[in-house]
Amino acid sequence: MPFTLAPLPYPAAALEPHIDARTMEIHHGKHHAAYVTNANKALEGTPWANAPVEKVLADLGQVPEVIRNAVRNNAGGHWNHSFFWSLMAPANAKGGGEPTGALASAITGAFGSFATFKEKFGAAGAGRFGSGWAWLCLSRGTLEICSTANQDNPLMHSAIGAAAGCAGTPILGIDVWEHAYYLHYQNRRADYIGAWWNVVNWSRVSELFAAGAKG
Ligand code: MN3
């Protein structure tokens, strides 16, 4: 089956005041929807037309060159946004605060403290020139921060190597494209990143960390 656009896992207004409803509606209903449509269009009639998106990204190096960029951008965009929605939750429910347990220990072990981790992750997002993402990845048992351009992501690393900008298993990611924040924050990307911490779903990130640590 071709890719489909799943509904947001919460109402579009659920992340307010940190992320406004209109931004969520356009981001999900227009931007993410377009990645789904364009990925399906590019993959139609190829052996990947019914493949899971993770398989498509891992196979990017074998996808015919004539559609490779379209697949990289749009299947990448589809995976990235599906992942991103799942990492957030309303601030009065599961969102915000600090991680606990094994994830908290791993973050302290890798970065010294949660505060230092937030600083470094925020800097990776703020420092990404143009459009892209910042990621926290589990790589060979260690947590690492990195960033990618456009809709590239760590899942592409096996196919396109260092061009992906990141390796490992992503357990957290933030969209720093202007469309993710411009309506509410205009050019203030750092303010958006600062507010976004209030809606991070750490229980979801912990699950991804535990799954990644098992290999
Ligand atoms: Mn986006």
mmCIF file of N, CA and C in Angstrom, residues 27-83:
data_model
loop_
_atom_site.group_PDB
_atom_site.id
_atom_site.type_symbol
_atom_site.label_atom_id
_atom_site.label_comp_id
_atom_site.label_asym_id
_atom_site.label_seq_id
_atom_site.Cartn_x
_atom_site.Cartn_y
_atom_site.Cartn_z
ATOM 1 N N HIS A 27 1.164 22.557 8.918
ATOM 2 C CA HIS A 27 2.351 21.698 8.907
ATOM 3 C C HIS A 27 1.963 20.245 8.604
ATOM 4 N N HIS A 28 0.906 19.784 9.263
ATOM 5 C CA HIS A 28 0.458 18.404 9.056
ATOM 6 C C HIS A 28 -0.399 18.268 7.789
ATOM 7 N N GLY A 29 -1.405 19.136 7.667
ATOM 8 C CA GLY A 29 -2.399 18.984 6.601
ATOM 9 C C GLY A 29 -1.920 19.408 5.228
ATOM 10 N N LYS A 30 -0.903 20.264 5.174
ATOM 11 C CA LYS A 30 -0.375 20.719 3.878
ATOM 12 C C LYS A 30 1.047 20.186 3.630
ATOM 13 N N HIS A 31 1.977 20.506 4.527
ATOM 14 C CA HIS A 31 3.374 20.111 4.288
ATOM 15 C C HIS A 31 3.548 18.590 4.345
ATOM 16 N N HIS A 32 3.146 17.979 5.455
ATOM 17 C CA HIS A 32 3.318 16.523 5.557
ATOM 18 C C HIS A 32 2.496 15.824 4.466
ATOM 19 N N ALA A 33 1.287 16.312 4.232
ATOM 20 C CA ALA A 33 0.441 15.706 3.194
ATOM 21 C C ALA A 33 1.140 15.744 1.834
ATOM 22 N N ALA A 34 1.820 16.839 1.533
ATOM 23 C CA ALA A 34 2.503 16.963 0.243
ATOM 24 C C ALA A 34 3.667 15.977 0.134
ATOM 25 N N TYR A 35 4.380 15.745 1.246
ATOM 26 C CA TYR A 35 5.468 14.753 1.210
ATOM 27 C C TYR A 35 4.903 13.370 0.887
ATOM 28 N N VAL A 36 3.764 13.035 1.488
ATOM 29 C CA VAL A 36 3.125 11.729 1.242
ATOM 30 C C VAL A 36 2.732 11.602 -0.237
ATOM 31 N N THR A 37 2.041 12.617 -0.743
ATOM 32 C CA THR A 37 1.584 12.591 -2.139
ATOM 33 C C THR A 37 2.766 12.488 -3.101
ATOM 34 N N ASN A 38 3.789 13.287 -2.870
ATOM 35 C CA ASN A 38 4.918 13.331 -3.796
ATOM 36 C C ASN A 38 5.808 12.086 -3.689
ATOM 37 N N ALA A 39 5.908 11.518 -2.491
ATOM 38 C CA ALA A 39 6.660 10.263 -2.355
ATOM 39 C C ALA A 39 5.932 9.155 -3.118
ATOM 40 N N ASN A 40 4.615 9.083 -2.967
ATOM 41 C CA ASN A 40 3.836 8.052 -3.669
ATOM 42 C C ASN A 40 3.959 8.208 -5.179
ATOM 43 N N LYS A 41 3.919 9.457 -5.640
ATOM 44 C CA LYS A 41 4.031 9.735 -7.071
ATOM 45 C C LYS A 41 5.385 9.255 -7.597
ATOM 46 N N ALA A 42 6.451 9.553 -6.846
ATOM 47 C CA ALA A 42 7.803 9.180 -7.295
ATOM 48 C C ALA A 42 7.984 7.662 -7.298
ATOM 49 N N LEU A 43 7.392 6.978 -6.335
ATOM 50 C CA LEU A 43 7.635 5.533 -6.165
ATOM 51 C C LEU A 43 6.666 4.659 -6.960
ATOM 52 N N GLU A 44 5.638 5.257 -7.520
ATOM 53 C CA GLU A 44 4.634 4.506 -8.270
ATOM 54 C C GLU A 44 5.298 3.687 -9.382
ATOM 55 N N GLY A 45 4.955 2.400 -9.453
ATOM 56 C CA GLY A 45 5.484 1.554 -10.510
ATOM 57 C C GLY A 45 6.886 1.027 -10.255
ATOM 58 N N THR A 46 7.492 1.369 -9.122
ATOM 59 C CA THR A 46 8.818 0.846 -8.781
ATOM 60 C C THR A 46 8.645 -0.298 -7.769
ATOM 61 N N PRO A 47 9.713 -1.080 -7.533
ATOM 62 C CA PRO A 47 9.614 -2.164 -6.544
ATOM 63 C C PRO A 47 9.350 -1.655 -5.125
ATOM 64 N N TRP A 48 9.451 -0.340 -4.912
ATOM 65 C CA TRP A 48 9.281 0.224 -3.561
ATOM 66 C C TRP A 48 7.882 0.814 -3.355
ATOM 67 N N ALA A 49 6.999 0.635 -4.342
ATOM 68 C CA ALA A 49 5.676 1.283 -4.282
ATOM 69 C C ALA A 49 4.895 0.878 -3.038
ATOM 70 N N ASN A 50 5.130 -0.340 -2.537
ATOM 71 C CA ASN A 50 4.383 -0.812 -1.366
ATOM 72 C C ASN A 50 5.293 -1.076 -0.170
ATOM 73 N N ALA A 51 6.523 -0.587 -0.236
ATOM 74 C CA ALA A 51 7.488 -0.861 0.837
ATOM 75 C C ALA A 51 7.278 0.097 2.009
ATOM 76 N N PRO A 52 7.607 -0.360 3.221
ATOM 77 C CA PRO A 52 7.574 0.559 4.361
ATOM 78 C C PRO A 52 8.587 1.684 4.141
ATOM 79 N N VAL A 53 8.305 2.843 4.713
ATOM 80 C CA VAL A 53 9.155 4.013 4.457
ATOM 81 C C VAL A 53 10.596 3.785 4.943
ATOM 82 N N GLU A 54 10.763 3.030 6.031
ATOM 83 C CA GLU A 54 12.120 2.756 6.545
ATOM 84 C C GLU A 54 12.941 1.982 5.511
ATOM 85 N N LYS A 55 12.280 1.046 4.829
ATOM 86 C CA LYS A 55 12.937 0.241 3.791
ATOM 87 C C LYS A 55 13.313 1.127 2.600
ATOM 88 N N VAL A 56 12.423 2.013 2.219
ATOM 89 C CA VAL A 56 12.693 2.936 1.112
ATOM 90 C C VAL A 56 13.935 3.784 1.420
ATOM 91 N N LEU A 57 14.016 4.285 2.656
ATOM 92 C CA LEU A 57 15.150 5.152 3.010
ATOM 93 C C LEU A 57 16.455 4.362 3.076
ATOM 94 N N ALA A 58 16.382 3.139 3.575
ATOM 95 C CA ALA A 58 17.584 2.303 3.652
ATOM 96 C C ALA A 58 18.065 1.918 2.254
ATOM 97 N N ASP A 59 17.138 1.828 1.302
ATOM 98 C CA ASP A 59 17.467 1.419 -0.066
ATOM 99 C C ASP A 59 17.740 2.605 -0.998
ATOM 100 N N LEU A 60 17.805 3.792 -0.439
ATOM 101 C CA LEU A 60 17.894 5.005 -1.267
ATOM 102 C C LEU A 60 18.979 4.921 -2.349
ATOM 103 N N GLY A 61 20.098 4.270 -2.021
ATOM 104 C CA GLY A 61 21.188 4.162 -2.989
ATOM 105 C C GLY A 61 20.838 3.312 -4.206
ATOM 106 N N GLN A 62 19.816 2.449 -4.079
ATOM 107 C CA GLN A 62 19.422 1.584 -5.201
ATOM 108 C C GLN A 62 18.231 2.128 -5.978
ATOM 109 N N VAL A 63 17.590 3.145 -5.426
ATOM 110 C CA VAL A 63 16.446 3.757 -6.115
ATOM 111 C C VAL A 63 16.960 4.421 -7.394
ATOM 112 N N PRO A 64 16.259 4.271 -8.522
ATOM 113 C CA PRO A 64 16.741 4.859 -9.784
ATOM 114 C C PRO A 64 17.086 6.342 -9.620
ATOM 115 N N GLU A 65 18.209 6.727 -10.223
ATOM 116 C CA GLU A 65 18.721 8.072 -10.033
ATOM 117 C C GLU A 65 17.713 9.151 -10.420
ATOM 118 N N VAL A 66 16.905 8.858 -11.418
ATOM 119 C CA VAL A 66 15.977 9.864 -11.928
ATOM 120 C C VAL A 66 14.924 10.252 -10.877
ATOM 121 N N ILE A 67 14.630 9.347 -9.938
ATOM 122 C CA ILE A 67 13.652 9.694 -8.886
ATOM 123 C C ILE A 67 14.302 9.811 -7.504
ATOM 124 N N ARG A 68 15.633 9.601 -7.432
ATOM 125 C CA ARG A 68 16.266 9.486 -6.107
ATOM 126 C C ARG A 68 16.109 10.747 -5.252
ATOM 127 N N ASN A 69 16.275 11.909 -5.862
ATOM 128 C CA ASN A 69 16.149 13.143 -5.081
ATOM 129 C C ASN A 69 14.727 13.361 -4.583
ATOM 130 N N ALA A 70 13.759 13.061 -5.447
ATOM 131 C CA ALA A 70 12.355 13.210 -5.050
ATOM 132 C C ALA A 70 12.025 12.258 -3.902
ATOM 133 N N VAL A 71 12.577 11.046 -3.964
ATOM 134 C CA VAL A 71 12.325 10.054 -2.913
ATOM 135 C C VAL A 71 13.031 10.481 -1.627
ATOM 136 N N ARG A 72 14.271 10.927 -1.766
ATOM 137 C CA ARG A 72 15.038 11.380 -0.601
ATOM 138 C C ARG A 72 14.285 12.498 0.134
ATOM 139 N N ASN A 73 13.799 13.478 -0.620
ATOM 140 C CA ASN A 73 13.130 14.627 -0.010
ATOM 141 C C ASN A 73 11.745 14.281 0.541
ATOM 142 N N ASN A 74 10.996 13.487 -0.217
ATOM 143 C CA ASN A 74 9.592 13.290 0.152
ATOM 144 C C ASN A 74 9.361 12.077 1.052
ATOM 145 N N ALA A 75 10.036 10.966 0.795
ATOM 146 C CA ALA A 75 9.930 9.844 1.735
ATOM 147 C C ALA A 75 10.638 10.233 3.030
ATOM 148 N N GLY A 76 11.746 10.982 2.905
ATOM 149 C CA GLY A 76 12.421 11.518 4.096
ATOM 150 C C GLY A 76 11.473 12.414 4.878
ATOM 151 N N GLY A 77 10.786 13.308 4.171
ATOM 152 C CA GLY A 77 9.838 14.215 4.828
ATOM 153 C C GLY A 77 8.701 13.462 5.494
ATOM 154 N N HIS A 78 8.238 12.400 4.849
ATOM 155 C CA HIS A 78 7.145 11.601 5.439
ATOM 156 C C HIS A 78 7.610 10.926 6.733
ATOM 157 N N TRP A 79 8.777 10.295 6.687
ATOM 158 C CA TRP A 79 9.252 9.627 7.918
ATOM 159 C C TRP A 79 9.510 10.659 9.022
ATOM 160 N N ASN A 80 10.190 11.739 8.666
ATOM 161 C CA ASN A 80 10.561 12.739 9.669
ATOM 162 C C ASN A 80 9.339 13.305 10.388
ATOM 163 N N HIS A 81 8.299 13.627 9.615
ATOM 164 C CA HIS A 81 7.124 14.249 10.238
ATOM 165 C C HIS A 81 6.319 13.236 11.050
ATOM 166 N N SER A 82 6.201 12.010 10.572
ATOM 167 C CA SER A 82 5.494 10.977 11.355
ATOM 168 C C SER A 82 6.191 10.816 12.709
ATOM 169 N N PHE A 83 7.528 10.792 12.669
ATOM 170 C CA PHE A 83 8.335 10.664 13.883
ATOM 171 C C PHE A 83 8.123 11.878 14.795
#
